[in-house]
mmCIF file of C-alpha atoms in Angstrom:
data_model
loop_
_atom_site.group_PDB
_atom_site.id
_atom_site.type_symbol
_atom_site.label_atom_id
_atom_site.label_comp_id
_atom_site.label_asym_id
_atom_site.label_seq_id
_atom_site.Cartn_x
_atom_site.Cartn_y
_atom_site.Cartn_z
ATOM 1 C CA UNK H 1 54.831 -20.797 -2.604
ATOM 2 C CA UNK H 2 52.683 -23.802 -2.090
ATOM 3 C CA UNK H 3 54.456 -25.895 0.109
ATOM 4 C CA UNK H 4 52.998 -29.263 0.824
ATOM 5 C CA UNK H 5 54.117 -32.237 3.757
ATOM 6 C CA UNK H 6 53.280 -35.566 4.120
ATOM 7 C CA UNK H 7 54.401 -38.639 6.491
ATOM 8 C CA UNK H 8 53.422 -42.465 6.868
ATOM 9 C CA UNK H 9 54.269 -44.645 9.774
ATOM 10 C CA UNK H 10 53.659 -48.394 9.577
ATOM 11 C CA UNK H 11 52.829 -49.720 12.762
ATOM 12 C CA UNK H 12 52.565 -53.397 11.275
ATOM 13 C CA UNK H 13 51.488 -55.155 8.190
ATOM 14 C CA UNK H 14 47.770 -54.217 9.022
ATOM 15 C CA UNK H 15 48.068 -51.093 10.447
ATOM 16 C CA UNK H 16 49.616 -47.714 8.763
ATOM 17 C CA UNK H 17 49.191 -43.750 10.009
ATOM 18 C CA UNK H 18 49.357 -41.008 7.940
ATOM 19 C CA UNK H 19 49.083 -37.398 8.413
ATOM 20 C CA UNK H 20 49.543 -34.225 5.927
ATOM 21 C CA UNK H 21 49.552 -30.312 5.252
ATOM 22 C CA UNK H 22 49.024 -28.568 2.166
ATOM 23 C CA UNK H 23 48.669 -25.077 0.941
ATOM 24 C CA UNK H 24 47.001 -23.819 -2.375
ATOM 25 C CA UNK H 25 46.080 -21.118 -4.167
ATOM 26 C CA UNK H 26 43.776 -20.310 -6.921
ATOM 27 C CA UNK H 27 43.979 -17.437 -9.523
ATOM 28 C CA UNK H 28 40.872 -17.576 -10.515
ATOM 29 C CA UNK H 29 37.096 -17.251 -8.468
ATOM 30 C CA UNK H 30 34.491 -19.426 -9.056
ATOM 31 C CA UNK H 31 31.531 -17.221 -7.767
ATOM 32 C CA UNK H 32 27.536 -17.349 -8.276
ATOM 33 C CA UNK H 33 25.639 -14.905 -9.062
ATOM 34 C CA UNK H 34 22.258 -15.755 -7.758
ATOM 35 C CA UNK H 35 21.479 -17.919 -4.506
ATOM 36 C CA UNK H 36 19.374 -20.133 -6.298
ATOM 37 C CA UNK H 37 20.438 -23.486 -7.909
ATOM 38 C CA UNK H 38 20.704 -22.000 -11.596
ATOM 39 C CA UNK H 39 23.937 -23.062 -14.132
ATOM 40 C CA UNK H 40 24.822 -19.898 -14.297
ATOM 41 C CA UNK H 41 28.621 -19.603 -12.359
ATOM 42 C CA UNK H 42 31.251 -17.771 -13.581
ATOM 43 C CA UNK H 43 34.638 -17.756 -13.158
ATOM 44 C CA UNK H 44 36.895 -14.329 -12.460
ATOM 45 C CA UNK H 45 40.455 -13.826 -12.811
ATOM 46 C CA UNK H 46 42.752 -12.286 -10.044
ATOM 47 C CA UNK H 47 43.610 -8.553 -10.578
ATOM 48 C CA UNK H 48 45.372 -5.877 -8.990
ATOM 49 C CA UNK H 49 41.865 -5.425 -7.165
ATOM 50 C CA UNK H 50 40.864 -9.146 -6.648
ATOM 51 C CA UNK H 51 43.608 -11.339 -4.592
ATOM 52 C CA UNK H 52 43.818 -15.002 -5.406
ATOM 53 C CA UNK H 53 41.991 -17.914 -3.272
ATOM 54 C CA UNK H 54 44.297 -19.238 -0.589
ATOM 55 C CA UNK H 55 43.923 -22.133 1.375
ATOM 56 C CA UNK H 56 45.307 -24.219 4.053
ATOM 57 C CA UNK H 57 44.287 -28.316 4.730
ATOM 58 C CA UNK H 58 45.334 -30.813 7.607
ATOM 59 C CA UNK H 59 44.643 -34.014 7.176
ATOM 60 C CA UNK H 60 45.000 -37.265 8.793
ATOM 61 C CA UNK H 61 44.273 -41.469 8.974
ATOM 62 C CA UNK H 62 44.472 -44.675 9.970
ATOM 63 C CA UNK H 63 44.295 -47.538 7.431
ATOM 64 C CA UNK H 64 43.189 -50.837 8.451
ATOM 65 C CA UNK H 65 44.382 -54.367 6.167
ATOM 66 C CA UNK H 66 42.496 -57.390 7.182
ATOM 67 C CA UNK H 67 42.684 -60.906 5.744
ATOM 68 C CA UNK H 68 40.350 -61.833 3.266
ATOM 69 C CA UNK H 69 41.022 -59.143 0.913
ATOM 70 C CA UNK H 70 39.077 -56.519 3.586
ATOM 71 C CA UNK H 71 40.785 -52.883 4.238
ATOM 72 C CA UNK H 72 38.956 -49.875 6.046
ATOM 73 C CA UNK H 73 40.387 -46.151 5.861
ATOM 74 C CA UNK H 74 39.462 -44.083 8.564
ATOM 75 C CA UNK H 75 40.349 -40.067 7.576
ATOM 76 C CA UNK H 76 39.819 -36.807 9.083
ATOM 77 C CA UNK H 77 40.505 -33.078 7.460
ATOM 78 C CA UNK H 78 40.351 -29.456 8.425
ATOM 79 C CA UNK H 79 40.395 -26.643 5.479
ATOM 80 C CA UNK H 80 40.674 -23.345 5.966
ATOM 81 C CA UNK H 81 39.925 -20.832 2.618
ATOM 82 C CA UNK H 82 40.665 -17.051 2.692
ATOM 83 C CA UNK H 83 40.081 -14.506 0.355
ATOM 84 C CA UNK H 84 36.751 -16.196 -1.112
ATOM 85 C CA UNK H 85 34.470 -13.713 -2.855
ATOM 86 C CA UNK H 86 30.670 -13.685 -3.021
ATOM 87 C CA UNK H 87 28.004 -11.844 -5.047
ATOM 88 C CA UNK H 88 26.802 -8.686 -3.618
ATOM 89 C CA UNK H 89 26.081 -6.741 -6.907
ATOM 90 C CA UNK H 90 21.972 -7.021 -7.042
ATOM 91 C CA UNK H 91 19.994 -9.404 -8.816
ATOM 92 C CA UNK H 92 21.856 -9.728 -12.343
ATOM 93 C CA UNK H 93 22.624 -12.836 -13.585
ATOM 94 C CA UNK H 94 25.866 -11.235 -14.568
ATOM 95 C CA UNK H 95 28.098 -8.510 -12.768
ATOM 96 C CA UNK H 96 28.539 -5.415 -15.214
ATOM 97 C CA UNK H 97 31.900 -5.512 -17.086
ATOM 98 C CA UNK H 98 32.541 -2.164 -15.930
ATOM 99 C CA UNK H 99 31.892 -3.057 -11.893
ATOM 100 C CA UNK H 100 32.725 -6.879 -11.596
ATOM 101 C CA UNK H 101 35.296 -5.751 -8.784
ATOM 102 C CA UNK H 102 32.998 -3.986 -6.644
ATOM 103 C CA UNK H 103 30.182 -6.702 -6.896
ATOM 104 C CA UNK H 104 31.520 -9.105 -4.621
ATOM 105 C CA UNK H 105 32.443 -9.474 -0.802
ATOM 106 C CA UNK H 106 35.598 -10.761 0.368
ATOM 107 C CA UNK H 107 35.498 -13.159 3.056
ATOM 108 C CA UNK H 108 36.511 -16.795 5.010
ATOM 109 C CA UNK H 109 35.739 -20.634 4.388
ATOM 110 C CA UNK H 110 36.439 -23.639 6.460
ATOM 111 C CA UNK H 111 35.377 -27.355 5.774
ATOM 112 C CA UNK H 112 35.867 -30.321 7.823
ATOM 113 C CA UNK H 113 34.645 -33.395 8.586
ATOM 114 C CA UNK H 114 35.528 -37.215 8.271
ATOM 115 C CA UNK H 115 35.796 -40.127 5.637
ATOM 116 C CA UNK H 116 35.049 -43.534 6.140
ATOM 117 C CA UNK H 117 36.038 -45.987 3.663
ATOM 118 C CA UNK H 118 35.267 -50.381 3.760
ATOM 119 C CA UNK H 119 36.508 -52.275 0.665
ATOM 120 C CA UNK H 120 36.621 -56.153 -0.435
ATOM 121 C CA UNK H 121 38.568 -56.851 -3.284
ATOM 122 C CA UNK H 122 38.944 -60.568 -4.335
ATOM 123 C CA UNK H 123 40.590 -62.066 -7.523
ATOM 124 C CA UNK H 124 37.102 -61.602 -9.726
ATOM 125 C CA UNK H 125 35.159 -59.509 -7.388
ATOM 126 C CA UNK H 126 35.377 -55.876 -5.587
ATOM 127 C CA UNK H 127 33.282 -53.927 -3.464
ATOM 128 C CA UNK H 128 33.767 -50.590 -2.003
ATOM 129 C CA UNK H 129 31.750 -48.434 0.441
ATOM 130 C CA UNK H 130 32.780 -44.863 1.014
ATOM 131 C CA UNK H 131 30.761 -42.394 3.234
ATOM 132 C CA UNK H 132 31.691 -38.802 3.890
ATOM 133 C CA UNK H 133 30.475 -36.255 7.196
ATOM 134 C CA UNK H 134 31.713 -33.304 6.400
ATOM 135 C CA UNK H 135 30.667 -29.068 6.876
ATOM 136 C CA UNK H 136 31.164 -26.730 4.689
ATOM 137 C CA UNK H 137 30.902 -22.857 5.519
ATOM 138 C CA UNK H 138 31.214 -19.635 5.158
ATOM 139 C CA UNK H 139 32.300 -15.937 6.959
ATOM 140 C CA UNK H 140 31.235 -12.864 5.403
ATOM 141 C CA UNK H 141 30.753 -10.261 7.437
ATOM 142 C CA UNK H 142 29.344 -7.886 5.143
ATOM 143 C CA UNK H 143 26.728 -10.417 4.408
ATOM 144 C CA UNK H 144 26.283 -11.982 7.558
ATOM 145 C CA UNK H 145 26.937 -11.695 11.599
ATOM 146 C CA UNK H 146 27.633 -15.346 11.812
ATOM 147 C CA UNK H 147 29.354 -18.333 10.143
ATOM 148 C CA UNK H 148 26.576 -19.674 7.827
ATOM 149 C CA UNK H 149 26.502 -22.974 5.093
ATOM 150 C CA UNK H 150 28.141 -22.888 1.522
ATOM 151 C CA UNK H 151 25.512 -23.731 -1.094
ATOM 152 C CA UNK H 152 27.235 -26.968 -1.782
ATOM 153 C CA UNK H 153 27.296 -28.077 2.058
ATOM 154 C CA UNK H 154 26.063 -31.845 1.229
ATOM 155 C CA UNK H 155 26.355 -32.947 4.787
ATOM 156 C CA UNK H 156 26.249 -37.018 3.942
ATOM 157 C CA UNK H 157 27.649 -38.766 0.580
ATOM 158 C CA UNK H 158 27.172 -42.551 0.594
ATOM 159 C CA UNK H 159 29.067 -44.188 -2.396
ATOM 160 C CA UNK H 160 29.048 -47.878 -2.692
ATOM 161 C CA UNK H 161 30.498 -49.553 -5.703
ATOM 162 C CA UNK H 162 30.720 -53.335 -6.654
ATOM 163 C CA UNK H 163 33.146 -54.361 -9.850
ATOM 164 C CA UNK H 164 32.326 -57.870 -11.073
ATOM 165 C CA UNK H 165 34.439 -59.964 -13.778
ATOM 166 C CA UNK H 166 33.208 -63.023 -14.606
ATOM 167 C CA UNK H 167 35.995 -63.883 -17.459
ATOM 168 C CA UNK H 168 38.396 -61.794 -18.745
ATOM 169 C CA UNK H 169 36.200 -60.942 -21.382
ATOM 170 C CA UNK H 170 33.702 -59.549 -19.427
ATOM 171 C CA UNK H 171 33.394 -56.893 -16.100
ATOM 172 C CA UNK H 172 30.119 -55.828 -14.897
ATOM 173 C CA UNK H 173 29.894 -52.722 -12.994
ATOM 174 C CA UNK H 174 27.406 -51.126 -10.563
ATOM 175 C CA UNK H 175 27.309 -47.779 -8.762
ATOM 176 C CA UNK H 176 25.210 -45.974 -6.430
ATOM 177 C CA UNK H 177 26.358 -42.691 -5.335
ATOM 178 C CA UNK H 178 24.125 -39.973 -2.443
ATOM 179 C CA UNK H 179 24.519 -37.267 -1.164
ATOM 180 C CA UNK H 180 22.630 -34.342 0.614
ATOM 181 C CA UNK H 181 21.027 -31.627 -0.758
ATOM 182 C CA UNK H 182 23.005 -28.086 -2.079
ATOM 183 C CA UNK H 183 21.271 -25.194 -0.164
ATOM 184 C CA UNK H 184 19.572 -22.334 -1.829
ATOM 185 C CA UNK H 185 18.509 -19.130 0.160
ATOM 186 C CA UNK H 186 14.519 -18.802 0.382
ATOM 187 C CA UNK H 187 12.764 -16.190 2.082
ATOM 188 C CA UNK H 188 12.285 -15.841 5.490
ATOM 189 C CA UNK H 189 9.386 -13.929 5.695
ATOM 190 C CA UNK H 190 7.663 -10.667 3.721
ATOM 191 C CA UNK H 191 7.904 -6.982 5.441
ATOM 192 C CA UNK H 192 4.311 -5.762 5.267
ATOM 193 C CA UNK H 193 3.246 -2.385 4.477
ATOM 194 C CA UNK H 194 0.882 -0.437 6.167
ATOM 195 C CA UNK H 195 -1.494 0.619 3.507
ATOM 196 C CA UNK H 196 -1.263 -1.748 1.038
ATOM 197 C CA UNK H 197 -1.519 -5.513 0.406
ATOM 198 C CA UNK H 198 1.618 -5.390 -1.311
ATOM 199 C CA UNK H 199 4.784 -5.912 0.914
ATOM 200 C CA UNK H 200 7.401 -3.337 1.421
ATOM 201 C CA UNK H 201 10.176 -6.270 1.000
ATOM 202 C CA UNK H 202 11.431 -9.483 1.980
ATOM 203 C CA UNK H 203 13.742 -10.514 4.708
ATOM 204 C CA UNK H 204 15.867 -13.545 3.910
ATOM 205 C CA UNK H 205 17.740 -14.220 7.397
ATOM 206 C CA UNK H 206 21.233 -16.266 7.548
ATOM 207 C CA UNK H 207 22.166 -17.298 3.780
ATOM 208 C CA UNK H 208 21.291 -20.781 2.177
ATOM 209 C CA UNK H 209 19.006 -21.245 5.017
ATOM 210 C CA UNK H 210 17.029 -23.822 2.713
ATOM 211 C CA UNK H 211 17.966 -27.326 1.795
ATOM 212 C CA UNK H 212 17.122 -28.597 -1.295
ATOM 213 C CA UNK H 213 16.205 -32.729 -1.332
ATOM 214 C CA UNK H 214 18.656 -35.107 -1.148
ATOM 215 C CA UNK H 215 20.238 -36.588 -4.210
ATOM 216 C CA UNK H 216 21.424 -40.150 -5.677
ATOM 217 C CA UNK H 217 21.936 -41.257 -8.707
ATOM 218 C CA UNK H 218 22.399 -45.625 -9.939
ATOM 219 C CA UNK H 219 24.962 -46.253 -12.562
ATOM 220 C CA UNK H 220 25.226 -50.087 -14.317
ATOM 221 C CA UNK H 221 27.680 -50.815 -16.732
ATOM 222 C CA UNK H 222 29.246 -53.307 -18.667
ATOM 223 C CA UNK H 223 32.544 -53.468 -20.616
ATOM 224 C CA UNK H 224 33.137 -56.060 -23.078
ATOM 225 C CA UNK H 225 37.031 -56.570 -24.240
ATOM 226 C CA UNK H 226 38.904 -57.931 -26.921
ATOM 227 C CA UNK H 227 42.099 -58.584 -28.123
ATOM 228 C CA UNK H 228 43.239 -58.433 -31.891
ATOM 229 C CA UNK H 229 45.475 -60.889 -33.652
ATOM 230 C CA UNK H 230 48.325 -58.504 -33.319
ATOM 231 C CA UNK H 231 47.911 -58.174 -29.284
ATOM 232 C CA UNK H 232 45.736 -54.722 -29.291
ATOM 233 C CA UNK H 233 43.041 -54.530 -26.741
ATOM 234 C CA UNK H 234 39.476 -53.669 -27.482
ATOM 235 C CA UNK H 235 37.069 -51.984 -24.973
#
């Protein structure tokens, strides 16, 4: 069962609450295999062994309608994820066929954090500004004494997006998106050993304890439409 609620109260024409709960589950487990950045995830099905991904969200907001075409969403969340799975089974790429199950932890997730959302739409023009705070981590206490940060805990996203259309012909589109970023677990320091140069090991201290830069990316575009004699629109 995945039972989901949801509510909206309108104060006024420029004012309207809402507030929601949801639960979901997932049958499969995305999981890495490596704590560095690499391509290389994999996806595992539930088994007898392996219980499903469950997960339980709150959320809430107020959303704001102002003349001149302006609206702001305020939103907050809180996520809780059980039964998440991480990699535990050495330094392979890839879990052996034969011992997937036993390569990887079971443990707790929660995310939360808040969404803030501007937009200005006019007849030939719009403009939108999102920007996320939000945490993302992780319980394992196989792994780790503490709650620590999921690789993908990108603490700020910035989006801001601007939609112009000149004619009906014609809409030119810009995009600039930003986040913070993933994490990646580096080395905290090398164990030495006591008669050679060569260290004993490595401690790595509290899991994706390293942030990798931030990220953005700047997307232009420009569609150019059509119509045929028969009514058809071209793109």
């Amino acid at each position: 069962l995945e039972p989901r609620f949801a509510m909206k109260f309108k104060c006024s024409d420029a004012l309207a609450i809402k507030a929601s709960y949801t639960e979901m589950t997932q049958f499969n487990h995305q999981v890495a295999t490596s704590y560095i950045d690499l391509p290389s995830n994999t996806w595992m099905p539930v088994t007898d062994k392996i219980d499903p991904m469950k997960a339980k969200q709150v959320a809430g907001g107020f959303y704001f309608t102002f003349p001149y075409g302006l609206t702001l969403n305020v939103e907050g969340w809180w996520k809780r994820m059980d039964n998440l799975r991480e990699y535990i089974g050495g330094n392979s790429l890839f879990p052996p066929l034969n011992k997937w199950e036993s390569s990887f932890a079971k443990g707790t997730g929660r995310s939360y954090g808040g969404e803030f959302e501007f937009a200005w739409r006019k007849p030939k023009f719009d403009f939108t500004a999102a920007y996320t705070l939000s945490w993302n981590e992780r319980y394992f206490e196989s792994i780790y004494r503490d709650w620590y940060p999921d690789r993908n805990d990108n603490r700020h996203k910035l989006t801001l997006t601007a939609d112009y259309r000149p004619s009906d012909k014609i809409h030119l589109y810009a995009g600039w998106n930003f986040h913070s970023g993933n994490r990646i677990t580096a080395i905290g320091y090398m164990i030495p050993s006591a008669n050679s140069q060569i260290p004993v090991g490595y401690a790595y201290g509290m899991p994706n304890n390293c942030q990798l830069p931030d990220y953005h990316r700047l997307d232009l575009g420009m569609n150019i439409i059509k119509r045929t004699e028969n009514g058809k629109q071209m793109i």
